[in-house]
Backbone as a printed PyTorch tensor [residue, N CA C, xyz], in Angstrom:
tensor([[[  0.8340,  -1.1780,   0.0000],
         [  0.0000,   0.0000,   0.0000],
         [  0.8830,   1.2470,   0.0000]],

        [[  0.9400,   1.9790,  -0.5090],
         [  1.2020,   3.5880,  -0.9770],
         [  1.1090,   4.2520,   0.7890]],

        [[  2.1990,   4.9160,   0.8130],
         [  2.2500,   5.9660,   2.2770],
         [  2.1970,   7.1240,   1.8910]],

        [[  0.8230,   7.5280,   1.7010],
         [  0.9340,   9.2840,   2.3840],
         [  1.7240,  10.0410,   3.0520]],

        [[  1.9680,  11.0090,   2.7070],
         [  2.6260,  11.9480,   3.3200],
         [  2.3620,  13.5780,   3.1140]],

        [[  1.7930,  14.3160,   4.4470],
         [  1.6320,  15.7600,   4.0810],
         [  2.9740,  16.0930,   4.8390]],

        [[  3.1630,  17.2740,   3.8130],
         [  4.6920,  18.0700,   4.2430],
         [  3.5560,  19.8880,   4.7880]],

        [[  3.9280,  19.8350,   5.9130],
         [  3.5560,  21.3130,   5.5780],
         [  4.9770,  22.0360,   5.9730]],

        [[  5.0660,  23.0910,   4.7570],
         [  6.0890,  24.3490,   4.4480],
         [  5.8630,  25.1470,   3.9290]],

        [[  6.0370,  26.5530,   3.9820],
         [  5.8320,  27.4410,   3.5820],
         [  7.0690,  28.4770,   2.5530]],

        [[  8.0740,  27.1750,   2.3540],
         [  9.1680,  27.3280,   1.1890],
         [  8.7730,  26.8740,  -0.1530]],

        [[  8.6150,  28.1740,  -1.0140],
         [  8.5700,  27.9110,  -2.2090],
         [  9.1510,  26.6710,  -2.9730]],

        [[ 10.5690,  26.0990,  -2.9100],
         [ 10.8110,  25.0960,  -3.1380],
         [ 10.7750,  23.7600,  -2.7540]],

        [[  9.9350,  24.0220,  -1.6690],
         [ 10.0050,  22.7350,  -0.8360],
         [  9.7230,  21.4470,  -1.9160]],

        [[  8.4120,  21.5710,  -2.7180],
         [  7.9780,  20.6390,  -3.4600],
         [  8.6570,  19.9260,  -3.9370]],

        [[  9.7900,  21.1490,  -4.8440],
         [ 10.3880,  20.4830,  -6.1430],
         [ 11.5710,  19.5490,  -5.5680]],

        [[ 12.1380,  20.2010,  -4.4970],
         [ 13.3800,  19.6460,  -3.4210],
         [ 12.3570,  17.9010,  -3.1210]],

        [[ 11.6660,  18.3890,  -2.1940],
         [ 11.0900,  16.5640,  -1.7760],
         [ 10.8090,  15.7910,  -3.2160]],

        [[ 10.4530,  16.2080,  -4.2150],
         [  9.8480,  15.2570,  -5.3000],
         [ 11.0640,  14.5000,  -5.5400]],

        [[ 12.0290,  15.6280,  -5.5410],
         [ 13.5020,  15.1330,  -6.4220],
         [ 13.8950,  14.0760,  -5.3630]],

        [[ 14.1780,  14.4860,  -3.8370],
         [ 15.1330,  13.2990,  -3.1630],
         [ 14.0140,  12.4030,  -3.4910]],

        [[ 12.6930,  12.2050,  -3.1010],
         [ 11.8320,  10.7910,  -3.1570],
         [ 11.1730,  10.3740,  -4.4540]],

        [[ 11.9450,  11.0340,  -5.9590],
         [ 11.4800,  10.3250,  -7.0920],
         [ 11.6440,   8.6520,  -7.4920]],

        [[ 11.9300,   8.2600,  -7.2140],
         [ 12.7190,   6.9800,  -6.9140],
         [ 11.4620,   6.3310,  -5.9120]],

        [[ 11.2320,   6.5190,  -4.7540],
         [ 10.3750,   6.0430,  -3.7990],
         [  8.4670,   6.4710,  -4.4860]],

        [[  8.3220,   8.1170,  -4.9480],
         [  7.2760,   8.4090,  -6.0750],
         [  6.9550,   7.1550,  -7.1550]],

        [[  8.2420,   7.3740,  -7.9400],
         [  8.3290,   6.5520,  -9.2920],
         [  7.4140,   5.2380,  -8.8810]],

        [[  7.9980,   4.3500,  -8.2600],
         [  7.7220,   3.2200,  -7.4770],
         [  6.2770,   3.0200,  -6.9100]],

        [[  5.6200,   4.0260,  -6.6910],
         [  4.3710,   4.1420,  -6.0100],
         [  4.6730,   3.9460,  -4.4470]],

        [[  5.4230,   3.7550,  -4.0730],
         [  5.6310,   3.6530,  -2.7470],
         [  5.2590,   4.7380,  -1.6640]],

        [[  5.4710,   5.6770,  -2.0340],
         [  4.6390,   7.0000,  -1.4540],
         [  3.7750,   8.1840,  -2.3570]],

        [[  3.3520,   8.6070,  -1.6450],
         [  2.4510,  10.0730,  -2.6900],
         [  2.9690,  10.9900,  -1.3030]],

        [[  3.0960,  12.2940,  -2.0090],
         [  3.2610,  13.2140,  -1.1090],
         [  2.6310,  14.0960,  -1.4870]],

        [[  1.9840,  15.0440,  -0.3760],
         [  1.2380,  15.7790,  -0.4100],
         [  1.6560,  16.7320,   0.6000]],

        [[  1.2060,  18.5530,  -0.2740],
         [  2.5470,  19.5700,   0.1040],
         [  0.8870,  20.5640,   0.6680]],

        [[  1.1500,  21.4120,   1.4540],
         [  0.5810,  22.3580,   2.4380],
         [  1.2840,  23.4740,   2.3650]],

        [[  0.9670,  24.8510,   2.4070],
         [  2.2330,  25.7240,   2.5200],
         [  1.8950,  26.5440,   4.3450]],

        [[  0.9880,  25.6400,   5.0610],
         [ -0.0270,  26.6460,   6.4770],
         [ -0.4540,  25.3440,   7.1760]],

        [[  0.0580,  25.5230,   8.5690],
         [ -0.7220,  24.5180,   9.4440],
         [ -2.4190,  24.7520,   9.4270]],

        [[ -2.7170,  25.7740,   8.8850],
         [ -4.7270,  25.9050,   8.8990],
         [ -4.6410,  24.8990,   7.8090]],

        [[ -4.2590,  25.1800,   6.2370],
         [ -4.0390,  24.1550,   5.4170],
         [ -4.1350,  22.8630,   5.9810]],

        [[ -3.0820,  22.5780,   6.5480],
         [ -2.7480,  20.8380,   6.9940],
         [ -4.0720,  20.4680,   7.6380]],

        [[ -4.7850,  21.3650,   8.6690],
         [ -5.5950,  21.0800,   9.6150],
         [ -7.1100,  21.0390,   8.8230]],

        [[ -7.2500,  21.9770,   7.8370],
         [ -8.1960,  22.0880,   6.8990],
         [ -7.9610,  20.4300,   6.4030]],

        [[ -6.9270,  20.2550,   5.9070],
         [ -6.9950,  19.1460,   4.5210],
         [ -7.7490,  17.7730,   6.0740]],

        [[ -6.7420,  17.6180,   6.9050],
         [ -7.0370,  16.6410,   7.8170],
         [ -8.4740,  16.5850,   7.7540]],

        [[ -9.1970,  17.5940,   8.5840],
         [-10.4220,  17.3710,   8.9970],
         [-11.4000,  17.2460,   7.9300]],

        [[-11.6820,  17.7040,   6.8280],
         [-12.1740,  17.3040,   5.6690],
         [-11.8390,  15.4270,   4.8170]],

        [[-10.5570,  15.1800,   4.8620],
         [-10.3010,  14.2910,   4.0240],
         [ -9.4220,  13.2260,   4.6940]],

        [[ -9.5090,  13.3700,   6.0940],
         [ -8.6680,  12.2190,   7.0530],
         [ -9.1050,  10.6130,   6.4730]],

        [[-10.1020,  10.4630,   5.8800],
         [-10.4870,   9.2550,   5.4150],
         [-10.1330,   8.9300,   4.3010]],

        [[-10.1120,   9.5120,   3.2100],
         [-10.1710,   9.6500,   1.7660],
         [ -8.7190,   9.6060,   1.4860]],

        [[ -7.8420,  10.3070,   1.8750],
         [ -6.5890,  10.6830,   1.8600],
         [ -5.7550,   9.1500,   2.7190]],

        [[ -5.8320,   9.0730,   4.1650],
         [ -5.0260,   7.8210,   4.7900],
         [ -3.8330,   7.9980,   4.9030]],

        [[ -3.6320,   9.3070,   5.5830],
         [ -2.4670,   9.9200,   5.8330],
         [ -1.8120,   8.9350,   6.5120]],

        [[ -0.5970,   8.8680,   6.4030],
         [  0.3960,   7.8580,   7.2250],
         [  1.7180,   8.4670,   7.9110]],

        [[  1.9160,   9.5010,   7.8150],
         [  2.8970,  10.7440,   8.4060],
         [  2.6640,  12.0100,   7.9480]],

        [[  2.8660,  13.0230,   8.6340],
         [  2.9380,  14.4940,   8.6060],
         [  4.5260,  14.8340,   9.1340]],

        [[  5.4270,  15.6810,   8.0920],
         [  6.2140,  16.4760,   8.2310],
         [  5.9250,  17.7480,   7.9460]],

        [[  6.2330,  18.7530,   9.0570],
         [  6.0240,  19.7750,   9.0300],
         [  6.9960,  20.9350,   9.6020]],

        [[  7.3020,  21.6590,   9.0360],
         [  8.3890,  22.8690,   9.2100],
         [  8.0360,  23.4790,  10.7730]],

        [[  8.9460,  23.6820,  11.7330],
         [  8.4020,  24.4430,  12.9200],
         [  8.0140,  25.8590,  12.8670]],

        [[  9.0200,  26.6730,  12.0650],
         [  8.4180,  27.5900,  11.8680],
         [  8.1310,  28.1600,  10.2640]],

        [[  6.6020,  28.4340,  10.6240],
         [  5.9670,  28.4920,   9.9070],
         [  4.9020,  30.0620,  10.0480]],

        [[  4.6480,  30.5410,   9.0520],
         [  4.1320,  31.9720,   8.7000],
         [  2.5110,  31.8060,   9.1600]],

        [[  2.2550,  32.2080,   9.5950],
         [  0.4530,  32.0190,  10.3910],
         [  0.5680,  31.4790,  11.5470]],

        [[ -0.1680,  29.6990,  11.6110],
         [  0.2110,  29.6680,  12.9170],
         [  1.2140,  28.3590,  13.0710]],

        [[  1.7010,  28.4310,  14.0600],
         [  3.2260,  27.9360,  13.9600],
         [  3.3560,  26.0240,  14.3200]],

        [[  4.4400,  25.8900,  13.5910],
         [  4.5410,  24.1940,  13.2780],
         [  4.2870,  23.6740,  14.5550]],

        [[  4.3750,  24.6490,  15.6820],
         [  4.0960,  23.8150,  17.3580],
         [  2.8290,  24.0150,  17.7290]],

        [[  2.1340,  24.6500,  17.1460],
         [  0.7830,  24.7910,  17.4420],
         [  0.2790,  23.6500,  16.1220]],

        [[  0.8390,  23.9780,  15.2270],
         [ -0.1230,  22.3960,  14.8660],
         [  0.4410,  21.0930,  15.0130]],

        [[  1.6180,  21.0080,  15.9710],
         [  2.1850,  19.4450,  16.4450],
         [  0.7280,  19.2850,  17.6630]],

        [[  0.6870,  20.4490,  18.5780],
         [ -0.0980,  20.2910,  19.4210],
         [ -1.4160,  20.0350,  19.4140]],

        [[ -2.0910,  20.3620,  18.5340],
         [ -3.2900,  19.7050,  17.6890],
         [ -3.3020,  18.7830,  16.9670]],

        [[ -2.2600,  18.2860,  16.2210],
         [ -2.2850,  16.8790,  15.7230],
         [ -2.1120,  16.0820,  17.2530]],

        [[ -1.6380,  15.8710,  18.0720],
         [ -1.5820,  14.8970,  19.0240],
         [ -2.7130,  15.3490,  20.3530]],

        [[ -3.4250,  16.1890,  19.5970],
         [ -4.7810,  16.0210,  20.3280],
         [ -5.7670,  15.3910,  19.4340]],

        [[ -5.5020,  15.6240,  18.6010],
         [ -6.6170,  15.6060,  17.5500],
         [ -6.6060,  14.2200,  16.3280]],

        [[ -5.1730,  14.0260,  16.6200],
         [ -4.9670,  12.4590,  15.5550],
         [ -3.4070,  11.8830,  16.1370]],

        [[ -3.8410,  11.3100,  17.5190],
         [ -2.9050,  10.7410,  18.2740],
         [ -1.8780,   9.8790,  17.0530]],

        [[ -2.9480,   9.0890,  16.4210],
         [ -2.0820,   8.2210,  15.9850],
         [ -1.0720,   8.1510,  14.6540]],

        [[ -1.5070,   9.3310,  14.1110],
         [ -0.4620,   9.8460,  13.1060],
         [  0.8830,  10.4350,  13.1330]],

        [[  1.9410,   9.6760,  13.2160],
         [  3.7330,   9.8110,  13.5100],
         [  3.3630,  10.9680,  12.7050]],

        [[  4.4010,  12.0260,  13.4540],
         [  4.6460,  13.5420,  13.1640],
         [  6.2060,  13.7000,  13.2790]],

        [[  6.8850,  14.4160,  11.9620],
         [  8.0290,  14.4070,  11.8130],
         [  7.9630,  16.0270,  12.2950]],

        [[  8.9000,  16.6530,  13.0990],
         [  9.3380,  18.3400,  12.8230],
         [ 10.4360,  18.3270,  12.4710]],

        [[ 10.5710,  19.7800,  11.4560],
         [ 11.8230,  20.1520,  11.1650],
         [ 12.1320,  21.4730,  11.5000]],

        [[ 13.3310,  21.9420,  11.9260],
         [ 13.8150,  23.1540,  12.8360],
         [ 15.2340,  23.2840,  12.5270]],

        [[ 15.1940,  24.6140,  12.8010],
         [ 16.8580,  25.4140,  12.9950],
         [ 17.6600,  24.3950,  14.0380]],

        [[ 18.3680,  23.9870,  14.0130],
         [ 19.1350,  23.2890,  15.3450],
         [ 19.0460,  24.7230,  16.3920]],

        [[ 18.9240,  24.1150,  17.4740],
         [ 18.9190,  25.3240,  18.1940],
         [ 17.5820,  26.1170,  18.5530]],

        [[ 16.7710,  26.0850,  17.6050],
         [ 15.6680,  26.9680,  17.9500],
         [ 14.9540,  26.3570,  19.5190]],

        [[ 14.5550,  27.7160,  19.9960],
         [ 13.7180,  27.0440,  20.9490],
         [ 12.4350,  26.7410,  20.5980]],

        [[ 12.4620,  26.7720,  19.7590],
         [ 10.8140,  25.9400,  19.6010],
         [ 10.9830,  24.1320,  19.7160]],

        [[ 12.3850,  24.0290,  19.3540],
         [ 12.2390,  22.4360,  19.3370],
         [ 12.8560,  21.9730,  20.7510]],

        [[ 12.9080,  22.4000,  21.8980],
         [ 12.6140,  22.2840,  23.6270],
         [ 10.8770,  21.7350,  23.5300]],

        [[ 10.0920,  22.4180,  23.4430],
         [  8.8700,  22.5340,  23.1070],
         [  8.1040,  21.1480,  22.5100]],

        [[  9.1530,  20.1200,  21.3510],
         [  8.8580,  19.8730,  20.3750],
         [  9.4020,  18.2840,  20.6750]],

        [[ 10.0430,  18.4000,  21.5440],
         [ 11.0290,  17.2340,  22.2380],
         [  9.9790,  16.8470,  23.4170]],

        [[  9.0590,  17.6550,  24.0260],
         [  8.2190,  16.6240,  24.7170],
         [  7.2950,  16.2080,  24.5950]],

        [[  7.2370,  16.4170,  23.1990],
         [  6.3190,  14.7880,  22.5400],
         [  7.2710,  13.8290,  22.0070]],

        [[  7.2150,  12.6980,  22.8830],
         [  8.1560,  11.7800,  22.6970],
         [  8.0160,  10.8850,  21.5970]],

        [[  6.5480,  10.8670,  20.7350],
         [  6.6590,  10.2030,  19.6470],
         [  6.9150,  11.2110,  18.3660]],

        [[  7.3800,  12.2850,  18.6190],
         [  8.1490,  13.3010,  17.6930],
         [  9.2150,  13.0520,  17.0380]],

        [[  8.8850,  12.5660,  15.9960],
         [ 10.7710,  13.0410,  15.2490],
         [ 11.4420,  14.4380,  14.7940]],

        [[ 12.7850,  14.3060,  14.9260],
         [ 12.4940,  15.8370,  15.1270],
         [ 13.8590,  15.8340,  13.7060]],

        [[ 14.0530,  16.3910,  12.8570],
         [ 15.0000,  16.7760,  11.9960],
         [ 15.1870,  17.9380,  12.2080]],

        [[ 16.6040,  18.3730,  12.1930],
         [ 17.3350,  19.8410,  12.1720],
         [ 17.8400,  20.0930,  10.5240]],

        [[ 17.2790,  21.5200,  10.4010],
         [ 17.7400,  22.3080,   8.9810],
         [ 19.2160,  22.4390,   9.2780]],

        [[ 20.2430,  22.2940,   8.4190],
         [ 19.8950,  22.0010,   6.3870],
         [ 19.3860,  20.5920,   6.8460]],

        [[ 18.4000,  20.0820,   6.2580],
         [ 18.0580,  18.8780,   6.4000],
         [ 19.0770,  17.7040,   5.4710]],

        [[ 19.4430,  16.9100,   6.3700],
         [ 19.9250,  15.4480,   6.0210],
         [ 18.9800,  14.9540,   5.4800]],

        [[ 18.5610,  14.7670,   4.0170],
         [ 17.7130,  13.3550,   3.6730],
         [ 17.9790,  12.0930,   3.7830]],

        [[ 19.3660,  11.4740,   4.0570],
         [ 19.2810,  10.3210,   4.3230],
         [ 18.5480,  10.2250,   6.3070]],

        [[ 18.6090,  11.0670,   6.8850],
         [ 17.9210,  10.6930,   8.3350],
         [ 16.8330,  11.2640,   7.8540]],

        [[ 16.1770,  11.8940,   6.8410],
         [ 14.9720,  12.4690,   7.1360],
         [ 14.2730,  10.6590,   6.4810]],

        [[ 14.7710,  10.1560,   5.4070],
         [ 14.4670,   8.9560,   5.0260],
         [ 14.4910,   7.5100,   6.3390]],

        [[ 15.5050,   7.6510,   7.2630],
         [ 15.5280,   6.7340,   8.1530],
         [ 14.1340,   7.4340,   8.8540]],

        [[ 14.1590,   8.6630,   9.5390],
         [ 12.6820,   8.8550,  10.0800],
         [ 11.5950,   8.2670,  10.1430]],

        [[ 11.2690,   8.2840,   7.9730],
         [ 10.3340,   8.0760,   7.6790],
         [  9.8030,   6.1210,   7.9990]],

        [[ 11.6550,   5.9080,   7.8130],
         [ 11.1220,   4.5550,   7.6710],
         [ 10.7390,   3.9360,   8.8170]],

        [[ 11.5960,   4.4450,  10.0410],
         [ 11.2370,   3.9980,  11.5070],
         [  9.4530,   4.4380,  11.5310]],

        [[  8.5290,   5.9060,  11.3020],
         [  7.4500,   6.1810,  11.4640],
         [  6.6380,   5.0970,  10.1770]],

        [[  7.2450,   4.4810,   9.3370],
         [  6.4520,   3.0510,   8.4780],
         [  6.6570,   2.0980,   9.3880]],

        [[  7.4620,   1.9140,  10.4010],
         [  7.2350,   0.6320,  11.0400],
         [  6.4650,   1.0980,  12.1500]],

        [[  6.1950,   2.0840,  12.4450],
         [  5.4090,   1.9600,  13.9910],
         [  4.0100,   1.9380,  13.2350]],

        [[  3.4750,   2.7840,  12.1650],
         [  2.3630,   2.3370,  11.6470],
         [  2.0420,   1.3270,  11.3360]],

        [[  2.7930,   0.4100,  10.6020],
         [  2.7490,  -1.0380,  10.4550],
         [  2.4070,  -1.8240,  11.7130]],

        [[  2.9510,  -1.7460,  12.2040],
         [  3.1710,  -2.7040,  14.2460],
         [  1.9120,  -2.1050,  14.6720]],

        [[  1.3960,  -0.7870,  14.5340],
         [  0.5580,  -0.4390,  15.3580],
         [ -1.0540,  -0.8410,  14.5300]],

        [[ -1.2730,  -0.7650,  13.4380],
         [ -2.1840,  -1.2870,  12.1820],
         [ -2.2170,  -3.0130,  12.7030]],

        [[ -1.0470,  -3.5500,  12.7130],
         [ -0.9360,  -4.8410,  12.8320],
         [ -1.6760,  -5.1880,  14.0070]],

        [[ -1.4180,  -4.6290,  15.1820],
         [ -1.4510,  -5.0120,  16.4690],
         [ -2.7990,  -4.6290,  16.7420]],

        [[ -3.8780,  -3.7330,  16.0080],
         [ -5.3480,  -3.0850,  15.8080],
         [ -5.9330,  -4.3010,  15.5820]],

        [[ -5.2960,  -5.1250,  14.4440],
         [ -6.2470,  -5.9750,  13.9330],
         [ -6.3420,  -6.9760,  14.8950]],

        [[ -5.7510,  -7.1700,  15.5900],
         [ -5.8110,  -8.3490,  16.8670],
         [ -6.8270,  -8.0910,  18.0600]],

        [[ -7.4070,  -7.1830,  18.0620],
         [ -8.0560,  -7.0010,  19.3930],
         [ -9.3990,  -7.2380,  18.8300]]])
């Protein structure tokens, strides 16, 4: 099955940057990604199309222009516990103090590493997997 993924960023290039490192993983069908440039966006798309869509991770920029990548970490883990949430941040910023006590947070520091932003992803495919798996048993 195909893994979703919303990125929310509010960098013009973000798109063309993620298509390129995950064309290969795209090509393949292995993921679809899906780009946001506003946590209202992300939160809009969620609550409308959480079904339709079958989001399987959210990466999202911490800071962000409106309202900010920690205000919508903090509503996704009220609001859709079970969706692994990647952040990405300045090393250093204090927003990611903040961002570190959600312990099922991954957290990537800008310039972003894609090979750890790729291990991330793959560790947040196995907890969905294990946790999907472990649903169907009860």
């Amino acid at each position: 099955m195909k893994s979703n993924i919303l990125i929310v960023d509010d960098e013009v290039d973000t798109p063309m940057l993620f298509e390129q490192v995950f064309k290969h993983e795209i090509k393949n069908l292995q993921i679809k990604l899906f780009f946001v440039e506003s946590a209202e966006h992300a939160l809009e798309i969620l609550h409308e199309n959480i079904i339709k869509i079958h989001l399987i991770i959210i990466l999202s920029d911490i800071n962000l222009s409106g309202l900010s990548g920690i205000f919508l970490l903090k509503k996704l883990k009220k609001d859709y516990p079970l969706i692994p949430v990647c952040m990405i941040a300045i090393d250093g910023a204090n927003e990611l103090q903040v961002a570190h006590e959600y312990l099922s947070v991954e957290i990537i520091n800008k310039p972003i590493n894609f090979a750890k932003l790729k291990d991330a992803i793959s560790r947040m495919l196995k907890f969905n997997k294990l946790r999907d798996t472990g649903s169907d048993n009860d």
